[in-house]
Amino acid sequence: MSTIVPVKDYEYFLSERGKRRKPSPIRALQPLMALPGMISLGGGLPNPSMFPFVKMEVGLRSGETVELSGKLLNDALQYSASFGLPELLELLKQDQSRQHNRAVDDNVWSICITTGSQDAIGKALDILVNDGDPIIVENPTYPGTLSAMSAMALQLVPVEIDEHGMKTDELEKLLDNWDQSKKKPKVIYTIPTGQNPSGATLSNARREHMYRIAQKHNLLIMEDDPYWHLRLKPYKADPSASQPEPLRSIWSMDTDGRVMRFDSFSKVASSGIRVGLVTGPAPIVTKIQLVQQATTLHTAGVPQAMLVALLQKWGWAGWDAHIAKVQEFYSQRRDVFLGFAEKHLTGLAEWWVPSAGMFVWFKFLGVEDSSELIQQRALHAKVLMIPGKSCSADGKPSPYARAAFSVASDADMEEALKRLAQMLREEQESRKQK
C-alpha cells in the first residue's frame, strides 16, 4: 500500500513557468492603498472623477431592478484586486462552503475570480504543465480545452468514459502499470457533471475512486464543473427512472489539498458577463492569480458588481430558487429533445439519458467516422452539430456527435432530428449498395 501524505510542497506540481511567476510590483500595491492614512503616489489609477458613470440599473425578468451605485460602483469602475472584488469573493466563499460542506479557511483554500472558467483553466495549465508534458483527460473531452492543450503540445493520456463518467478502474490500471521510462502525469483533467461533450455524469463512487487514485499516485485534479447547477430531474418518459443521487463534488472530498475546482456563472446568470472562478489550495490559486496579474489584471469589475448586487438582493434562498428554475427548464428541454430522438432516430443511433448539462451524445449506428456526415452533409442540410472526432483525445475517428438541446425551439429540434434521420437512412442505403 502506498503511503498517503497530504500535499505540503506544491513546488513539485508547478511548471517551469509556474515557478518563475512573481508578483507584479504595481499589483502588489493594490491592497496597501486601502490602509488607513495611506497616501498613494505609486499606483497608476485614473482619477474616478473623470469617469462619466455615476449609477447603473439592471432590470430583472421578475420586473425588479438591481442598482449599482456608491462604493460598489466606484470599486467596479476602478482597477481592483487580481483575486476579484472583495464583496463578490466573500459571497463566493460562503456559497462554496455551503454547496460543498467546506469550512471557510483562507489559509487552506482560496478563490480567484476569472474571465469565465475557461480563462481559469488556461491559467491553471500555464502554472502546472510544461510544453510536452503528459496530462490525463477523459475521452472524449471538451474541444475548447483540447485547443489549449494542443497549443502547449501536451501528451494527452486518454481514459474512456461511459454514461457514469471516466472509467476509474481503467485509470487506476493505467497508472499502476505506468512505464517508468516515461514521464508520469501529475494532473487529471475531468468534467464530472454533465460532461461536455458526452453529457455523462461521474458517479459518487467513481469520484471517490478518482480521488483515492490521485492520493495514491500523488496527482492534482482539475475539476471543471460548469454544469454543476444544471443537474436534471429524472427523465419523464422512463417510468423506471429514479431521482439522481445527490452529487458530491470531488473538491468536497479533498482532505489533502489536491483538487482545483472551476465554476462558472455562464449557464445560470449570463454567458456574456464572463465571470468564472477557480477554488482550491491557496498556494495554487495564488499562482493562478499571478498569471492574472500579468495578463488581464483582473476580471471586469461591472459584471462582478452586477452579481454582488443580485446576490445581495436575492439572498441564498432567492439564488437557490433561481437555480431550481434553471434545472426545471433544462430538464424539460432534455425531455422534449429525447422524445423527438426516440421518434426519429430509433434504430439509427444510440444515446444515454443525460442527468446533467445540455448535451446528448449520439452514436450513429454503422458509421465509422461522423466527421463527413456532420461537417458536410448536415451542414448542407442546415443542421449544426459537433462531430465526435473534434472531441477525441486520441484523435481517432469517432461515430459520435454532440447535440445541444439548450436553445432550439421544439419545432426546430424535431426538424433537425428529422433531417439527421434522413441522412442516416441514406448512409445505411449507401453502405448496402457497396
mmCIF file of C-alpha atoms in Angstrom, residues 92 96 109-112 251 259-263 277-281 285:
data_model
loop_
_atom_site.group_PDB
_atom_site.id
_atom_site.type_symbol
_atom_site.label_atom_id
_atom_site.label_comp_id
_atom_site.label_asym_id
_atom_site.label_seq_id
_atom_site.Cartn_x
_atom_site.Cartn_y
_atom_site.Cartn_z
ATOM 1 C CA LEU A 92 -18.469 33.091 -3.300
ATOM 2 C CA GLN A 96 -18.655 27.238 -1.911
ATOM 3 C CA TRP A 109 -8.295 27.203 0.227
ATOM 4 C CA SER A 110 -8.977 30.369 -1.669
ATOM 5 C CA ILE A 111 -10.769 31.696 -4.738
ATOM 6 C CA CYS A 112 -9.696 33.700 -7.749
ATOM 7 C CA TRP A 251 -13.399 19.163 -4.116
ATOM 8 C CA VAL A 259 -8.239 19.474 -6.120
ATOM 9 C CA MET A 260 -8.805 22.684 -8.085
ATOM 10 C CA ARG A 261 -12.463 23.367 -8.788
ATOM 11 C CA PHE A 262 -13.602 25.501 -11.744
ATOM 12 C CA ASP A 263 -17.089 27.053 -11.636
ATOM 13 C CA LEU A 277 -13.818 31.205 -10.633
ATOM 14 C CA VAL A 278 -11.225 28.718 -9.502
ATOM 15 C CA THR A 279 -11.339 27.368 -5.945
ATOM 16 C CA GLY A 280 -8.563 25.266 -4.496
ATOM 17 C CA PRO A 281 -5.377 25.061 -2.445
ATOM 18 C CA VAL A 285 -4.754 29.673 -6.542
#
